[in-house]
mmCIF file of C-alpha atoms and ligand atoms in Angstrom:
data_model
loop_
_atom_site.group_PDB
_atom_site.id
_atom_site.type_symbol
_atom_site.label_atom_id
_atom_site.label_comp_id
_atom_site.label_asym_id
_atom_site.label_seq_id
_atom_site.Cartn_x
_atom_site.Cartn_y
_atom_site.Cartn_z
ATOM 1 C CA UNK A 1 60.634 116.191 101.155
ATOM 2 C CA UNK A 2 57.754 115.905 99.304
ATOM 3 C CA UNK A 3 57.136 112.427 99.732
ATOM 4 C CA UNK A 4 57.923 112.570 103.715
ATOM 5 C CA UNK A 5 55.105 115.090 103.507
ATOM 6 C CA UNK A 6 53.155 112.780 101.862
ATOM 7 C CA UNK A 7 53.991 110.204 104.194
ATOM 8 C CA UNK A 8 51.630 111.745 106.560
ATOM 9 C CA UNK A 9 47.608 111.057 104.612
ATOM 10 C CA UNK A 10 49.451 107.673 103.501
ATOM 11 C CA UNK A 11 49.665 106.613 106.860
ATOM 12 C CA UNK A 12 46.204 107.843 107.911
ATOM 13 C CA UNK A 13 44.828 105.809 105.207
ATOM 14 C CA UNK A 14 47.243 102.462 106.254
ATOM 15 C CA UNK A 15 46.239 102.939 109.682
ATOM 16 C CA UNK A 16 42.499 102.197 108.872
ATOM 17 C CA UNK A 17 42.862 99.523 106.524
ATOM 18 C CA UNK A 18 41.750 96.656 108.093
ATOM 19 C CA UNK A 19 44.903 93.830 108.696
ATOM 20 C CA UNK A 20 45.556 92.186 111.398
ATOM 21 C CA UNK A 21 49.158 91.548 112.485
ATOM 22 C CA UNK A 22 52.274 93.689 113.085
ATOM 23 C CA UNK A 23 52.546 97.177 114.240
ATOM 24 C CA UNK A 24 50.849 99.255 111.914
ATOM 25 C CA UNK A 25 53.476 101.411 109.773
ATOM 26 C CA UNK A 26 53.665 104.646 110.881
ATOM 27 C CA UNK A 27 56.490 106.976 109.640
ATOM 28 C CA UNK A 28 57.278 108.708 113.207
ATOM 29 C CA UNK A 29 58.255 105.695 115.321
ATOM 30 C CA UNK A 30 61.242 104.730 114.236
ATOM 31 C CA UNK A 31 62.531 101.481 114.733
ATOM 32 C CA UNK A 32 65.885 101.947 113.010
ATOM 33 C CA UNK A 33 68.745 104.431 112.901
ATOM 34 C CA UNK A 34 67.761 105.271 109.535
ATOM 35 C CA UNK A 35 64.148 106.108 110.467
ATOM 36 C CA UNK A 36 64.869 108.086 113.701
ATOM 37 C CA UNK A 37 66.824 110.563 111.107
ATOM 38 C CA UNK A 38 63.784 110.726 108.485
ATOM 39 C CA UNK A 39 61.456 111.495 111.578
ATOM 40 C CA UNK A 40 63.716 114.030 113.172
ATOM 41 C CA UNK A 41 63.095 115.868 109.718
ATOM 42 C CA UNK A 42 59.384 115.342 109.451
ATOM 43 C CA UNK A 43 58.937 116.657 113.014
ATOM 44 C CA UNK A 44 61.509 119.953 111.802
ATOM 45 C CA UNK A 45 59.114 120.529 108.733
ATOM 46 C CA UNK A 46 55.994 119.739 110.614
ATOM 47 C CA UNK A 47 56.819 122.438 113.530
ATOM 48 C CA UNK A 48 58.272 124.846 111.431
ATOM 49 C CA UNK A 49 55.105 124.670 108.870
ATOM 50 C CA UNK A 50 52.866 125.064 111.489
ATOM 51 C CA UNK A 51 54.444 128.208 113.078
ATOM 52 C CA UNK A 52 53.797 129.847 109.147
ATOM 53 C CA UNK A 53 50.313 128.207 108.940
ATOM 54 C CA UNK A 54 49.291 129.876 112.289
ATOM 55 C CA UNK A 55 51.511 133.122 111.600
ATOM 56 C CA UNK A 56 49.844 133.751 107.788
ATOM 57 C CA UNK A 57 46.091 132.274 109.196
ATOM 58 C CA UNK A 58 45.942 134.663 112.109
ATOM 59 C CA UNK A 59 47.453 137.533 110.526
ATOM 60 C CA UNK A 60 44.772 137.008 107.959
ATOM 61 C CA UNK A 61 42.034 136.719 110.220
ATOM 62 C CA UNK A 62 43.008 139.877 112.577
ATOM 63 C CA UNK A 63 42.998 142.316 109.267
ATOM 64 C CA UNK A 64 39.478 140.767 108.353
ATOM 65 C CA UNK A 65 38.157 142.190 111.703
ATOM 66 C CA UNK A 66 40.545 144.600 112.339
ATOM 67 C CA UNK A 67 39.752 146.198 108.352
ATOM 68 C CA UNK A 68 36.369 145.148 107.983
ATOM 69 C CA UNK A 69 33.629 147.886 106.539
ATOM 70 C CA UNK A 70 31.872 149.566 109.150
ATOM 71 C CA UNK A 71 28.841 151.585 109.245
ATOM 72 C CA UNK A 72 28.051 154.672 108.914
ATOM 73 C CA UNK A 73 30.557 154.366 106.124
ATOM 74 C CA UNK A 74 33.743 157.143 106.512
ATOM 75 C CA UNK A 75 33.028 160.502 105.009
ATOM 76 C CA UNK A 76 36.797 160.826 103.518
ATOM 77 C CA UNK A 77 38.555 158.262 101.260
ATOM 78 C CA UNK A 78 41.063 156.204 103.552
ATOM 79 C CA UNK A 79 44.913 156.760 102.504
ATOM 80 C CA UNK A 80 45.286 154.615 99.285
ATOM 81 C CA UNK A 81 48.224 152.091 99.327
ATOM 82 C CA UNK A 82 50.018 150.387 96.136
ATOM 83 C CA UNK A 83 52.254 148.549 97.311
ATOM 84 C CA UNK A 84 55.175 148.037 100.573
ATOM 85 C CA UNK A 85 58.608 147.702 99.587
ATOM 86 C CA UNK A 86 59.987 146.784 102.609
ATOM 87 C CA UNK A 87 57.237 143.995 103.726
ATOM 88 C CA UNK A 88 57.389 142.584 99.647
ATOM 89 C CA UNK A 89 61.287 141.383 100.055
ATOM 90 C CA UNK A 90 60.730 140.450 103.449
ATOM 91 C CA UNK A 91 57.928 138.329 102.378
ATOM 92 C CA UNK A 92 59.757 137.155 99.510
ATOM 93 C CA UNK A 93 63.196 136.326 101.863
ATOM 94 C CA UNK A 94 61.916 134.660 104.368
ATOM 95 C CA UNK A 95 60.164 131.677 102.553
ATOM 96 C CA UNK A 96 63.169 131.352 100.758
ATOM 97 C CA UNK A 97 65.558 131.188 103.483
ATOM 98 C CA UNK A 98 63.522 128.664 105.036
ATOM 99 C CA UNK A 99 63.170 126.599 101.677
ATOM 100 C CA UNK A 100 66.615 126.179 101.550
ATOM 101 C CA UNK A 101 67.356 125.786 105.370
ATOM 102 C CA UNK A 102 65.039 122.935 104.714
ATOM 103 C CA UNK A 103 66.625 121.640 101.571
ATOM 104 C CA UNK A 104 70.197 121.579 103.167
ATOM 105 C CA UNK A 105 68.728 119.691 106.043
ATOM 106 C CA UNK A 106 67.477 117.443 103.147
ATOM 107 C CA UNK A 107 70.105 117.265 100.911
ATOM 108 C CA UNK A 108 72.699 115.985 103.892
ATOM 109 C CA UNK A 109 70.235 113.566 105.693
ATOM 110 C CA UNK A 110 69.691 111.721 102.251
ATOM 111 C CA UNK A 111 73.527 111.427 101.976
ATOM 112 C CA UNK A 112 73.776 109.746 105.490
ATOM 113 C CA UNK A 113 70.825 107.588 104.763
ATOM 114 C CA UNK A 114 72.662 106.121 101.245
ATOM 115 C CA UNK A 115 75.557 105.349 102.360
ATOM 116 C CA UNK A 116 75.892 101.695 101.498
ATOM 117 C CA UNK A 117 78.586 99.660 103.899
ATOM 118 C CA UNK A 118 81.280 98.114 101.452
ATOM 119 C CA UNK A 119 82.261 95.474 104.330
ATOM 120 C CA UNK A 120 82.171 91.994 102.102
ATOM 121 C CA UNK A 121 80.431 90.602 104.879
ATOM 122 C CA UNK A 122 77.626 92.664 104.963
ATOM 123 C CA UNK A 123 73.906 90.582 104.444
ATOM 124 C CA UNK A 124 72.698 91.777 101.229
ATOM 125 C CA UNK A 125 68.884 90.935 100.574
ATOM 126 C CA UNK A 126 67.689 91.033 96.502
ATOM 127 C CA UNK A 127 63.927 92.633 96.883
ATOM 128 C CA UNK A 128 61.999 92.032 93.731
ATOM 129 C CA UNK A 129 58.541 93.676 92.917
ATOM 130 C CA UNK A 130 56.686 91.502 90.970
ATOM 131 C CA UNK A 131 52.737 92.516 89.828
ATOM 132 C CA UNK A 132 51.678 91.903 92.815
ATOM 133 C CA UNK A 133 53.847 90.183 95.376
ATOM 134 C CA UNK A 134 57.222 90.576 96.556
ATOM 135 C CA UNK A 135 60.076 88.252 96.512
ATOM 136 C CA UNK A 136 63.344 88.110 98.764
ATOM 137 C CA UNK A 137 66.917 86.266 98.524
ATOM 138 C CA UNK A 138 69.136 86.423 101.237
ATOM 139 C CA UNK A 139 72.551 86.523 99.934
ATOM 140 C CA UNK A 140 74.251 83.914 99.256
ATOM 141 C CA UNK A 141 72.204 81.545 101.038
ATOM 142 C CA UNK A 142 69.916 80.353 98.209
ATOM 143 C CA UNK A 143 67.276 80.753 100.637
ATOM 144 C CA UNK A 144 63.796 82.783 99.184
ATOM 145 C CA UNK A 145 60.694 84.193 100.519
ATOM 146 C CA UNK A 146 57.718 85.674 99.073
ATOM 147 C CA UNK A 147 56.169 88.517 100.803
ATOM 148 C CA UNK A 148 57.301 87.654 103.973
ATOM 149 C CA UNK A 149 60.823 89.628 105.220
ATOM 150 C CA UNK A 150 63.093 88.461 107.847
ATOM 151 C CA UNK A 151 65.874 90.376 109.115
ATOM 152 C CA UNK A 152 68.447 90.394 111.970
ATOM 153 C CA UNK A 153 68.685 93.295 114.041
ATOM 154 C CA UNK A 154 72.269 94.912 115.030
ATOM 155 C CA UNK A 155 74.040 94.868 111.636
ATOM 156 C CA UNK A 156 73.173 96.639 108.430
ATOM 157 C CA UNK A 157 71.452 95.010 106.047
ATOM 158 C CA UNK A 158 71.871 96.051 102.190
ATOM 159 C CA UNK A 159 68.271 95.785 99.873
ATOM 160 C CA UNK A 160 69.169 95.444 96.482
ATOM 161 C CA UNK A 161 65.884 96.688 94.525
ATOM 162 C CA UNK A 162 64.707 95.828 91.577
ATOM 163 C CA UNK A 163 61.418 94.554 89.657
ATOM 164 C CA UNK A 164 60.834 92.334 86.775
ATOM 165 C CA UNK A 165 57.773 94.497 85.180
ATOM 166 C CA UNK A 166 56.734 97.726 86.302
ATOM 167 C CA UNK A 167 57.838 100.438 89.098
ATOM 168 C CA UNK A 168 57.138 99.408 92.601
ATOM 169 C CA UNK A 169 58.103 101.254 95.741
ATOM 170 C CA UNK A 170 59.482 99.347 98.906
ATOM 171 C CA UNK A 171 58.652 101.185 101.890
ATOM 172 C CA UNK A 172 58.614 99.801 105.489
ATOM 173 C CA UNK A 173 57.811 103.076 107.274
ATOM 174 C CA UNK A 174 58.748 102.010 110.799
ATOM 175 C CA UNK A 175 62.479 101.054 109.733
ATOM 176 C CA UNK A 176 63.237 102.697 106.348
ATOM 177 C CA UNK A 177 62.213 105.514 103.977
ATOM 178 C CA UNK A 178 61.131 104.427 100.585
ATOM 179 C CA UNK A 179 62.861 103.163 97.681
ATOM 180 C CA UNK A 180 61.628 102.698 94.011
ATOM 181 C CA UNK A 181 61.719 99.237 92.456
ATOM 182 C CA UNK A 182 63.040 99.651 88.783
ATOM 183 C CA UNK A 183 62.618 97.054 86.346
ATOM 184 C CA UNK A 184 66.422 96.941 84.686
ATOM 185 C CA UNK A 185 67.989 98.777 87.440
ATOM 186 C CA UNK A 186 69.172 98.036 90.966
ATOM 187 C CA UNK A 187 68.749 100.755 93.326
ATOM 188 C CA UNK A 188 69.922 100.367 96.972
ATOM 189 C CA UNK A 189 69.032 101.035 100.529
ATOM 190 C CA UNK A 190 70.474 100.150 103.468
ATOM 191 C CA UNK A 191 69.434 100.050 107.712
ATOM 192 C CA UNK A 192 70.049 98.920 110.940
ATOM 193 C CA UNK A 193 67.368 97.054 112.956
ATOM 194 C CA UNK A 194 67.692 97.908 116.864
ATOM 195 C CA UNK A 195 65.488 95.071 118.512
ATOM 196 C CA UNK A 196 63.356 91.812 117.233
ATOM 197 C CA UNK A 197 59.598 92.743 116.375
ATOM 198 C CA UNK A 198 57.315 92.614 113.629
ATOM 199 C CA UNK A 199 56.372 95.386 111.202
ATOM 200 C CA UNK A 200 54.590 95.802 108.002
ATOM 201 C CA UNK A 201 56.035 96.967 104.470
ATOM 202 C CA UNK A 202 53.990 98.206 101.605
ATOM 203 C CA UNK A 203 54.391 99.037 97.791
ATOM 204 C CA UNK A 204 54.196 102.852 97.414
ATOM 205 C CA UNK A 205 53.844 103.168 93.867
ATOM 206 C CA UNK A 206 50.633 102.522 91.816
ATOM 207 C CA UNK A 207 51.597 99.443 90.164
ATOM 208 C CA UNK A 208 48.014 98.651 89.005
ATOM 209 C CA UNK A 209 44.799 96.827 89.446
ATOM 210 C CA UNK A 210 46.677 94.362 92.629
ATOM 211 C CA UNK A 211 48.725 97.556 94.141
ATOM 212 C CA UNK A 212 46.835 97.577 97.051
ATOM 213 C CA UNK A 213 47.071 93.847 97.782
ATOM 214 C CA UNK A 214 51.341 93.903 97.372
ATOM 215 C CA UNK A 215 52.134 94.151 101.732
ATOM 216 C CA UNK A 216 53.985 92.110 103.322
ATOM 217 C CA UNK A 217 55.184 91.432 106.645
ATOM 218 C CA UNK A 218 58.900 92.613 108.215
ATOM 219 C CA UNK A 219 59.843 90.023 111.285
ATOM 220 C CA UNK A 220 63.380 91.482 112.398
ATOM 221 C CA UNK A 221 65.226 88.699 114.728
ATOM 222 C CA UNK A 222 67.852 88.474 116.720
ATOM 223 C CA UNK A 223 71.184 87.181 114.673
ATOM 224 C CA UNK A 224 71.413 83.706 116.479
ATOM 225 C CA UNK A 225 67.450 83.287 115.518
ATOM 226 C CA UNK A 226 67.951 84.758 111.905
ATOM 227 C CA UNK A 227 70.892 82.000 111.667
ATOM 228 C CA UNK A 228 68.930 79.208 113.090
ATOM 229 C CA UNK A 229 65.560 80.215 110.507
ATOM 230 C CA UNK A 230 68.232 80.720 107.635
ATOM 231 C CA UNK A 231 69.521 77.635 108.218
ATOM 232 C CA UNK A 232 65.628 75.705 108.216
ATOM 233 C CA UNK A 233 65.214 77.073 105.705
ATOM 234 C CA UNK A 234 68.123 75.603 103.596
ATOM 235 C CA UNK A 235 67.568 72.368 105.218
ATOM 236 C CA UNK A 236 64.376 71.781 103.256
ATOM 237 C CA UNK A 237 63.146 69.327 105.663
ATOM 238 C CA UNK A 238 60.971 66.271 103.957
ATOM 239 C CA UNK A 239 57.294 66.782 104.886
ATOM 240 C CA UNK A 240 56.488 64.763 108.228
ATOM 241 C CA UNK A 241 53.864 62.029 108.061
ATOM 242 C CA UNK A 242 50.209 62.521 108.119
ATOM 243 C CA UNK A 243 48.686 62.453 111.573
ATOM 244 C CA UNK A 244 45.859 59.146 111.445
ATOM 245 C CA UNK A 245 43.119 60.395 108.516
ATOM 246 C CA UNK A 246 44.816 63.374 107.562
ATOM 247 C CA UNK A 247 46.066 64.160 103.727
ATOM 248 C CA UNK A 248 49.361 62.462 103.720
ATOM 249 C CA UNK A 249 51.869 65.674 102.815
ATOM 250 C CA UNK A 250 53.840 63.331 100.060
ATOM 251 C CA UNK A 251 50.809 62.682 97.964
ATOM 252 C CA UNK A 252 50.349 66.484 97.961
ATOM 253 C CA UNK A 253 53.679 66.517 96.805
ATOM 254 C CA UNK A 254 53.557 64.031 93.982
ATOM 255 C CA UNK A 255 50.341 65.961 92.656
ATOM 256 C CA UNK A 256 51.892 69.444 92.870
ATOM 257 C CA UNK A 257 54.641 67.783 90.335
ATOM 258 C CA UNK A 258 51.619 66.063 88.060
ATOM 259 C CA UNK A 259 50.003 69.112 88.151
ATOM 260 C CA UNK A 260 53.064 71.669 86.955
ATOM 261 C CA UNK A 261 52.691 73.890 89.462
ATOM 262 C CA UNK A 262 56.312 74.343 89.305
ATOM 263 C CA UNK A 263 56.225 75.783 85.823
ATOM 264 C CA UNK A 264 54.725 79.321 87.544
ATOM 265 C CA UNK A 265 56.211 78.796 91.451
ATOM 266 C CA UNK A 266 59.496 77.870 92.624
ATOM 267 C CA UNK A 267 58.937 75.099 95.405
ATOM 268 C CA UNK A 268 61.270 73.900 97.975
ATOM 269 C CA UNK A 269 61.360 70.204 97.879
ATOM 270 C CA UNK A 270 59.835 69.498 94.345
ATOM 271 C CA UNK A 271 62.019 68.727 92.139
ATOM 272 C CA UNK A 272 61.760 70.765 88.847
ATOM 273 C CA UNK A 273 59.528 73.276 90.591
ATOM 274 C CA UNK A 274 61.783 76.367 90.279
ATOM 275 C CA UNK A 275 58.873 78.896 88.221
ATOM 276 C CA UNK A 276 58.993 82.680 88.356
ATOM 277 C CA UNK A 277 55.956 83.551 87.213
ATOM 278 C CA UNK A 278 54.139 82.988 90.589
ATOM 279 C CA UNK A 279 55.481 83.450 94.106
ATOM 280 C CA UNK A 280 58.042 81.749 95.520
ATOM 281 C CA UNK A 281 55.813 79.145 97.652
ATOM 282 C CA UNK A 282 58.640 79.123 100.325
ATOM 283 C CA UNK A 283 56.919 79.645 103.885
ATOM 284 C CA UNK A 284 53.594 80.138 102.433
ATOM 285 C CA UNK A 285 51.905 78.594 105.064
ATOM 286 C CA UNK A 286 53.392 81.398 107.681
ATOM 287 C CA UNK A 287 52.212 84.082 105.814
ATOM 288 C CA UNK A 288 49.496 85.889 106.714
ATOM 289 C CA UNK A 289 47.633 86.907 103.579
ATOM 290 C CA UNK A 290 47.626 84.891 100.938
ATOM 291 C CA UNK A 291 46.640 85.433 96.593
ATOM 292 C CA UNK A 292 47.776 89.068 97.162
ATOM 293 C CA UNK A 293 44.950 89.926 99.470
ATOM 294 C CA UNK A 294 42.356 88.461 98.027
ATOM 295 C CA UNK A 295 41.689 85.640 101.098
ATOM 296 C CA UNK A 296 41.081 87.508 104.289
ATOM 297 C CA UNK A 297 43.158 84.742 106.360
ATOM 298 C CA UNK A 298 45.147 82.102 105.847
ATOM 299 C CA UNK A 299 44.648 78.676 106.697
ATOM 300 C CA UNK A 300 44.176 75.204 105.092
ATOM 301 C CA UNK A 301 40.671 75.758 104.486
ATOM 302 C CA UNK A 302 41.297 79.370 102.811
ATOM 303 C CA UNK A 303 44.337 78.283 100.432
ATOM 304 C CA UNK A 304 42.300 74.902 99.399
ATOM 305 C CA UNK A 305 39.422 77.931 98.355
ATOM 306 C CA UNK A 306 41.660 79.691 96.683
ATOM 307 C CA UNK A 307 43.782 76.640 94.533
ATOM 308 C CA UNK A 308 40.279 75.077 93.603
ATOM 309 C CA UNK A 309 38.741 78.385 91.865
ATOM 310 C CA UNK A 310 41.670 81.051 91.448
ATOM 311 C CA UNK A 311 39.652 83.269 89.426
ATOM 312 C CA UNK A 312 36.435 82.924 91.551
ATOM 313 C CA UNK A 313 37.955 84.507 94.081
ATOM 314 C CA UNK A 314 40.170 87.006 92.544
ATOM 315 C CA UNK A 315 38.777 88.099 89.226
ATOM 316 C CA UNK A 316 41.786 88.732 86.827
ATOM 317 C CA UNK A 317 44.507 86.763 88.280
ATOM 318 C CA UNK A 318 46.857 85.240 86.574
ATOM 319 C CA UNK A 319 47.103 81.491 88.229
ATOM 320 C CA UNK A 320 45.015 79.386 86.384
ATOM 321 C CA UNK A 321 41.740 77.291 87.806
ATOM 322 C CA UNK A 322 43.625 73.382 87.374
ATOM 323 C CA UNK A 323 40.380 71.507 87.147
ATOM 324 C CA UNK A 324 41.324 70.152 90.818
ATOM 325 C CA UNK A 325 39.416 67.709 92.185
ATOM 326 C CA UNK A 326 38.527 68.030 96.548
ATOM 327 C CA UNK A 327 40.868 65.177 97.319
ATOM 328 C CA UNK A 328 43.547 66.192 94.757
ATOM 329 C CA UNK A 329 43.078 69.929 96.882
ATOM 330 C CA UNK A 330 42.929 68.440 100.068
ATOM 331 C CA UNK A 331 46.515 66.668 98.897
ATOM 332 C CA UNK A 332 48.230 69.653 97.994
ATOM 333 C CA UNK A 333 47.458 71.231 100.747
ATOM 334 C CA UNK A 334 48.253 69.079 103.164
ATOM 335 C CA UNK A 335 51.999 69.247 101.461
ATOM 336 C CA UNK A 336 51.651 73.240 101.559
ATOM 337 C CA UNK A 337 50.884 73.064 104.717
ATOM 338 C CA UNK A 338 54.093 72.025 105.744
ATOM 339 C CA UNK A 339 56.508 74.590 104.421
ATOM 340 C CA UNK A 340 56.683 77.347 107.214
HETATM 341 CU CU1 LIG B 401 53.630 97.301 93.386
HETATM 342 CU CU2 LIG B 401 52.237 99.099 93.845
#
């Protein structure tokens, strides 16, 4: 309860961040069974709060008028009161009845809303919070993205949470309340998508210095789409030949294996390339933000910035400035470039 009522500044302040993309998250248009339920509730506890802000508030302000002093000031003391039996329980009562109206309310949403399908054929997706990105596995599939979520709509989907250093939150207001991300521990949530769009997710917990920088995008598609990107995914697809002048993508690809890039990032299509430390560089050219935020856009010309002079441009990180030279940039790029 007291996070949905938190919900409310949090998405004042997401609302005015400046990203471009996606619907921006907002906890009272629900996109999902799950989320219609966690609104119904916040619009219950939003009406019901405001009846007993405007009851106390105006009850206070009449008796400040109504009581005030007045001059010529009253010759005889007015009746002294300690104290109103009657009005003290009722005051007393009726806060408590509605606290635990509310908490009931509470108490059997939250059992609806973790209820985890035990169908075998249910899509479970392993969401790991990593300082500061976010990595996903769909099921069996082998198939891995980094802060970039894809989802069909129609069936539930099971999020098994977890995080390799410190405690995250997953939270994709528009389809699903919030779950924390425990390092040694795998907590669950589960929801149902009702039609394709695009939505953003964010990590609700202070993680530290790169929290703010650890969103990432929600694309929910349609199950024959979700099939067909699943299955491009696995595919791996050897990088197509440079058009005339450009980088050619399998020099990229030769340098990102000289280079050990694989020793931090998992790479599809390098051989040896299966790091944890970094992102998964799956899709990386689809995303749109890349080094956790600290790139405004990206395209060829921002990830070449950033793989030149990590550090430059986001004091702190962890990924290491290579030494790269332009062309051996340019190369990798051009082989980044292709995984979408
Ligand atoms: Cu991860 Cu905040």
């Amino acid at each position: 309860m007291r996070r949905l009522l938190l919900a409310v500044p949090l998405a004042a302040v997401l609302c005015a961040s400046p990203l471009p993309a996606a619907a921006q998250p907002w906890p009272v248009a629900p996109a999902s069974d799950g989320a219609e339920q966690i609104s119904q509730l916040f619009w219950f506890t939003l009406v019901l709060a405001t009846i007993v802000f405007v009851l106390v508030e105006g009850l206070l302000i009449y008796s400040s008028f109504r009581f005030r002093r007045r001059t010529p000031l009253p010759t005889i003391e007015p009746p002294q009161i300690h104290g109103n039996t009657r009005l003290e329980v009722m005051w007393a009562t009726v806060p408590a009845l509605i606290l635990i109206g509310l908490f009931g309310i509470t108490v059997s949403r939250l059992g609806d809303l973790s209820q985890i399908p035990t169908d075998p054929n249910t899509l479970h997706i392993s969401v790991t919070g990593h300082q500061f990105f976010w990595e996903f596995g769909y099921g069996t599939t082998g198939v891995k993205t980094t802060n970039d979520l894809r989802i069909p709509v129609g069936q539930s989907v099971v999020f098994d949470v977890t995080s390799v250093d410190v405690i995250h939150a997953f939270w994709v207001p528009d389809l699903f309340g919030q779950i924390d991300a425990n390092p040694g521990r795998l907590n669950r949530i589960t929801y149902k998508a009702r039609q394709p769009g695009e939505y953003r997710g964010v990590c609700a917990e202070l993680c530290g210095a790169g929290h703010n920088g650890m969103l990432f995008r929600v694309t929910t598609l349609t199950a024959a789409d979700f099939q067909t990107w699943i299955e491009q995914q696995q595919s791996g697809a050897p990088p197509a030949p440079a058009a005339g002048g450009a980088a050619n993508p399998a020099d990229g690809a030769a340098r990102i294996a000289q280079k050990g890039c694989g020793t931090c990032h998992t790479i599809p299509a390098i051989p040896g390339a299966n790091g944890t430390i970094g992102p998964n560089l799956a899709g990386v050219a689809s995303r749109t933000r890349i080094a956790g935020g600290a790139l405004p856009n990206n395209g060829p010309d921002d990830l070449k910035r950033w793989i030149m002079d990590p550090p430059a441009l986001k004091p702190g990180t962890i990924m290491l400035n290579l030494g790269l030279t332009d062309d051996e940039a340019t190369k990798i790029v051009a082989y980044l470039e292709t995984l979408k």
